[in-house]
Amino acid sequence: QVRLVESGGGSVQAGGSLRLSCAASGYSHRLASMAWFRQAPGKERDGVAGMNADGSTSYAESVKGRFTISRDNAENNLYLQLNSLKPEDTAMYYCAADYGDYIDDDLRDSQWFNYWGQGTQVTVSS
């Protein structure tokens, strides 16, 4: 069974940076699609950024130019660099993965991802 463990969350001031990591284990073969989602209190879970094994990416408009997703295909590890953080970025950030190979907006659609981590909290103060 695939297990995803996130790390790297924390509390920062607006304008600061964080780097989130997601370590995958228990997979039987390459996890083609991996992504980051976030959920703020009282809001729905939204796709932040996704990446497939070919390197194609998809970003939410609200994070373009500030967040960068990357992955280590050899180890099925996923990363998210968060720069120029804003208070509205405050949320629980979740790593998600699937064996399916998705593209474009599907990389940020939670219905396609079968494996989820427990989340890491990001808090940005003004």
PDB file of C-alpha atoms in Angstrom:
ATOM      1  CA  GLN A   1       0.000   0.000   0.000  1.00  0.00           C
ATOM      2  CA  VAL A   2       1.296   3.407  -0.971  1.00  0.00           C
ATOM      3  CA  ARG A   3       2.175   5.644   1.953  1.00  0.00           C
ATOM      4  CA  LEU A   4       2.856   9.370   1.630  1.00  0.00           C
ATOM      5  CA  VAL A   5       4.460  11.406   4.386  1.00  0.00           C
ATOM      6  CA  GLU A   6       4.690  15.184   4.182  1.00  0.00           C
ATOM      7  CA  SER A   7       7.141  17.409   6.014  1.00  0.00           C
ATOM      8  CA  GLY A   8       8.423  20.969   5.937  1.00  0.00           C
ATOM      9  CA  GLY A   9       5.400  22.931   7.057  1.00  0.00           C
ATOM     10  CA  GLY A  10       5.626  25.671   9.651  1.00  0.00           C
ATOM     11  CA  SER A  11       4.837  29.232  10.588  1.00  0.00           C
ATOM     12  CA  VAL A  12       6.327  32.128   8.654  1.00  0.00           C
ATOM     13  CA  GLN A  13       5.673  35.795   8.123  1.00  0.00           C
ATOM     14  CA  ALA A  14       4.250  37.141   4.903  1.00  0.00           C
ATOM     15  CA  GLY A  15       6.893  37.243   2.218  1.00  0.00           C
ATOM     16  CA  GLY A  16       8.730  34.262   3.650  1.00  0.00           C
ATOM     17  CA  SER A  17       9.471  30.874   2.129  1.00  0.00           C
ATOM     18  CA  LEU A  18       9.010  27.211   2.948  1.00  0.00           C
ATOM     19  CA  ARG A  19       9.879  23.962   1.202  1.00  0.00           C
ATOM     20  CA  LEU A  20       7.502  21.052   1.553  1.00  0.00           C
ATOM     21  CA  SER A  21       8.574  17.474   0.967  1.00  0.00           C
ATOM     22  CA  CYS A  22       6.593  14.309   0.379  1.00  0.00           C
ATOM     23  CA  ALA A  23       8.218  10.903   0.746  1.00  0.00           C
ATOM     24  CA  ALA A  24       6.489   7.965  -0.891  1.00  0.00           C
ATOM     25  CA  SER A  25       6.851   4.317   0.060  1.00  0.00           C
ATOM     26  CA  GLY A  26       5.083   1.042  -0.566  1.00  0.00           C
ATOM     27  CA  TYR A  27       4.606   1.643  -4.280  1.00  0.00           C
ATOM     28  CA  SER A  28       4.800  -1.218  -6.756  1.00  0.00           C
ATOM     29  CA  HIS A  29       5.924   0.864  -9.715  1.00  0.00           C
ATOM     30  CA  ARG A  30       6.298   4.494 -10.739  1.00  0.00           C
ATOM     31  CA  LEU A  31       3.689   6.870  -9.380  1.00  0.00           C
ATOM     32  CA  ALA A  32       3.023   8.710 -12.602  1.00  0.00           C
ATOM     33  CA  SER A  33       1.100  11.649 -11.162  1.00  0.00           C
ATOM     34  CA  MET A  34       1.850  13.496  -7.937  1.00  0.00           C
ATOM     35  CA  ALA A  35       0.377  16.700  -6.631  1.00  0.00           C
ATOM     36  CA  TRP A  36      -0.073  19.098  -3.759  1.00  0.00           C
ATOM     37  CA  PHE A  37      -3.469  20.102  -2.466  1.00  0.00           C
ATOM     38  CA  ARG A  38      -4.406  22.445   0.354  1.00  0.00           C
ATOM     39  CA  GLN A  39      -7.391  22.979   2.576  1.00  0.00           C
ATOM     40  CA  ALA A  40      -8.042  26.007   4.736  1.00  0.00           C
ATOM     41  CA  PRO A  41     -10.522  25.858   7.634  1.00  0.00           C
ATOM     42  CA  GLY A  42     -14.085  25.978   6.354  1.00  0.00           C
ATOM     43  CA  LYS A  43     -13.025  25.682   2.723  1.00  0.00           C
ATOM     44  CA  GLU A  44     -12.839  22.922   0.163  1.00  0.00           C
ATOM     45  CA  ARG A  45      -9.632  21.104  -0.697  1.00  0.00           C
ATOM     46  CA  ASP A  46      -8.045  22.747  -3.736  1.00  0.00           C
ATOM     47  CA  GLY A  47      -5.329  21.613  -6.089  1.00  0.00           C
ATOM     48  CA  VAL A  48      -2.209  23.758  -5.770  1.00  0.00           C
ATOM     49  CA  ALA A  49       0.214  22.124  -8.185  1.00  0.00           C
ATOM     50  CA  GLY A  50       0.621  18.812  -9.929  1.00  0.00           C
ATOM     51  CA  MET A  51       3.319  17.082 -11.910  1.00  0.00           C
ATOM     52  CA  ASN A  52       3.478  13.903 -13.959  1.00  0.00           C
ATOM     53  CA  ALA A  53       6.469  11.684 -14.570  1.00  0.00           C
ATOM     54  CA  ASP A  54       7.224  13.405 -17.879  1.00  0.00           C
ATOM     55  CA  GLY A  55       7.641  16.695 -16.057  1.00  0.00           C
ATOM     56  CA  SER A  56       4.447  18.357 -17.180  1.00  0.00           C
ATOM     57  CA  THR A  57       3.039  20.655 -14.513  1.00  0.00           C
ATOM     58  CA  SER A  58      -0.162  22.421 -13.617  1.00  0.00           C
ATOM     59  CA  TYR A  59      -0.464  25.288 -11.154  1.00  0.00           C
ATOM     60  CA  ALA A  60      -3.395  27.076  -9.596  1.00  0.00           C
ATOM     61  CA  GLU A  61      -3.563  30.685 -10.773  1.00  0.00           C
ATOM     62  CA  SER A  62      -3.199  31.940  -7.223  1.00  0.00           C
ATOM     63  CA  VAL A  63       0.271  30.395  -6.830  1.00  0.00           C
ATOM     64  CA  LYS A  64       1.782  30.812 -10.284  1.00  0.00           C
ATOM     65  CA  GLY A  65       5.138  32.550 -10.096  1.00  0.00           C
ATOM     66  CA  ARG A  66       5.416  31.931  -6.344  1.00  0.00           C
ATOM     67  CA  PHE A  67       5.300  28.144  -5.903  1.00  0.00           C
ATOM     68  CA  THR A  68       7.411  25.572  -7.721  1.00  0.00           C
ATOM     69  CA  ILE A  69       6.701  21.851  -7.803  1.00  0.00           C
ATOM     70  CA  SER A  70       9.438  19.308  -8.430  1.00  0.00           C
ATOM     71  CA  ARG A  71       9.930  15.589  -8.053  1.00  0.00           C
ATOM     72  CA  ASP A  72      12.552  12.914  -7.764  1.00  0.00           C
ATOM     73  CA  ASN A  73      11.311  10.220 -10.096  1.00  0.00           C
ATOM     74  CA  ALA A  74      13.814   7.659  -8.879  1.00  0.00           C
ATOM     75  CA  GLU A  75      12.400   7.783  -5.372  1.00  0.00           C
ATOM     76  CA  ASN A  76       8.881   9.020  -6.118  1.00  0.00           C
ATOM     77  CA  ASN A  77       9.490  11.984  -3.835  1.00  0.00           C
ATOM     78  CA  LEU A  78       7.692  15.258  -4.348  1.00  0.00           C
ATOM     79  CA  TYR A  79       8.570  18.800  -3.342  1.00  0.00           C
ATOM     80  CA  LEU A  80       6.895  22.191  -3.265  1.00  0.00           C
ATOM     81  CA  GLN A  81       8.893  25.402  -2.920  1.00  0.00           C
ATOM     82  CA  LEU A  82       6.708  28.154  -1.520  1.00  0.00           C
ATOM     83  CA  ASN A  83       8.007  31.698  -1.982  1.00  0.00           C
ATOM     84  CA  SER A  84       6.471  35.118  -1.353  1.00  0.00           C
ATOM     85  CA  LEU A  85       3.978  33.557   1.002  1.00  0.00           C
ATOM     86  CA  LYS A  86       0.750  35.379   1.786  1.00  0.00           C
ATOM     87  CA  PRO A  87      -1.662  34.979   4.712  1.00  0.00           C
ATOM     88  CA  GLU A  88      -4.178  33.463   2.307  1.00  0.00           C
ATOM     89  CA  ASP A  89      -1.749  30.599   1.703  1.00  0.00           C
ATOM     90  CA  THR A  90      -2.420  29.417   5.247  1.00  0.00           C
ATOM     91  CA  ALA A  91      -3.790  25.870   5.047  1.00  0.00           C
ATOM     92  CA  MET A  92      -3.092  22.207   5.569  1.00  0.00           C
ATOM     93  CA  TYR A  93      -1.072  21.023   2.604  1.00  0.00           C
ATOM     94  CA  TYR A  94      -1.539  17.455   1.376  1.00  0.00           C
ATOM     95  CA  CYS A  95       0.541  15.330  -0.937  1.00  0.00           C
ATOM     96  CA  ALA A  96      -1.357  13.089  -3.341  1.00  0.00           C
ATOM     97  CA  ALA A  97      -0.244  10.445  -5.806  1.00  0.00           C
ATOM     98  CA  ASP A  98      -1.614   7.988  -8.321  1.00  0.00           C
ATOM     99  CA  TYR A  99      -0.351   5.431 -10.794  1.00  0.00           C
ATOM    100  CA  GLY A 100      -2.432   7.072 -13.522  1.00  0.00           C
ATOM    101  CA  ASP A 101      -0.690   9.478 -15.880  1.00  0.00           C
ATOM    102  CA  TYR A 102      -2.659  12.695 -15.912  1.00  0.00           C
ATOM    103  CA  ILE A 103      -2.135  15.973 -17.683  1.00  0.00           C
ATOM    104  CA  ASP A 104      -3.195  19.602 -17.482  1.00  0.00           C
ATOM    105  CA  ASP A 105      -5.935  20.444 -14.989  1.00  0.00           C
ATOM    106  CA  ASP A 106      -6.444  16.767 -14.108  1.00  0.00           C
ATOM    107  CA  LEU A 107      -3.154  17.031 -12.243  1.00  0.00           C
ATOM    108  CA  ARG A 108      -4.985  19.240  -9.730  1.00  0.00           C
ATOM    109  CA  ASP A 109      -8.243  17.327  -9.586  1.00  0.00           C
ATOM    110  CA  SER A 110      -8.594  15.331  -6.383  1.00  0.00           C
ATOM    111  CA  GLN A 111     -10.947  12.756  -7.934  1.00  0.00           C
ATOM    112  CA  TRP A 112      -8.032  11.192  -9.842  1.00  0.00           C
ATOM    113  CA  PHE A 113      -5.751  10.619  -6.876  1.00  0.00           C
ATOM    114  CA  ASN A 114      -6.068   7.465  -4.813  1.00  0.00           C
ATOM    115  CA  TYR A 115      -3.258   7.987  -2.328  1.00  0.00           C
ATOM    116  CA  TRP A 116      -3.030  10.800   0.187  1.00  0.00           C
ATOM    117  CA  GLY A 117      -0.748  11.909   2.971  1.00  0.00           C
ATOM    118  CA  GLN A 118      -1.819  13.176   6.376  1.00  0.00           C
ATOM    119  CA  GLY A 119      -0.871  16.763   5.637  1.00  0.00           C
ATOM    120  CA  THR A 120       1.520  19.405   6.916  1.00  0.00           C
ATOM    121  CA  GLN A 121       0.354  22.762   8.241  1.00  0.00           C
ATOM    122  CA  VAL A 122       1.490  26.033   6.698  1.00  0.00           C
ATOM    123  CA  THR A 123       0.656  29.213   8.599  1.00  0.00           C
ATOM    124  CA  VAL A 124       1.491  32.653   7.226  1.00  0.00           C
ATOM    125  CA  SER A 125       1.119  35.688   9.454  1.00  0.00           C
ATOM    126  CA  SER A 126       0.767  39.246   8.225  1.00  0.00           C
TER     127      SER A 126
END
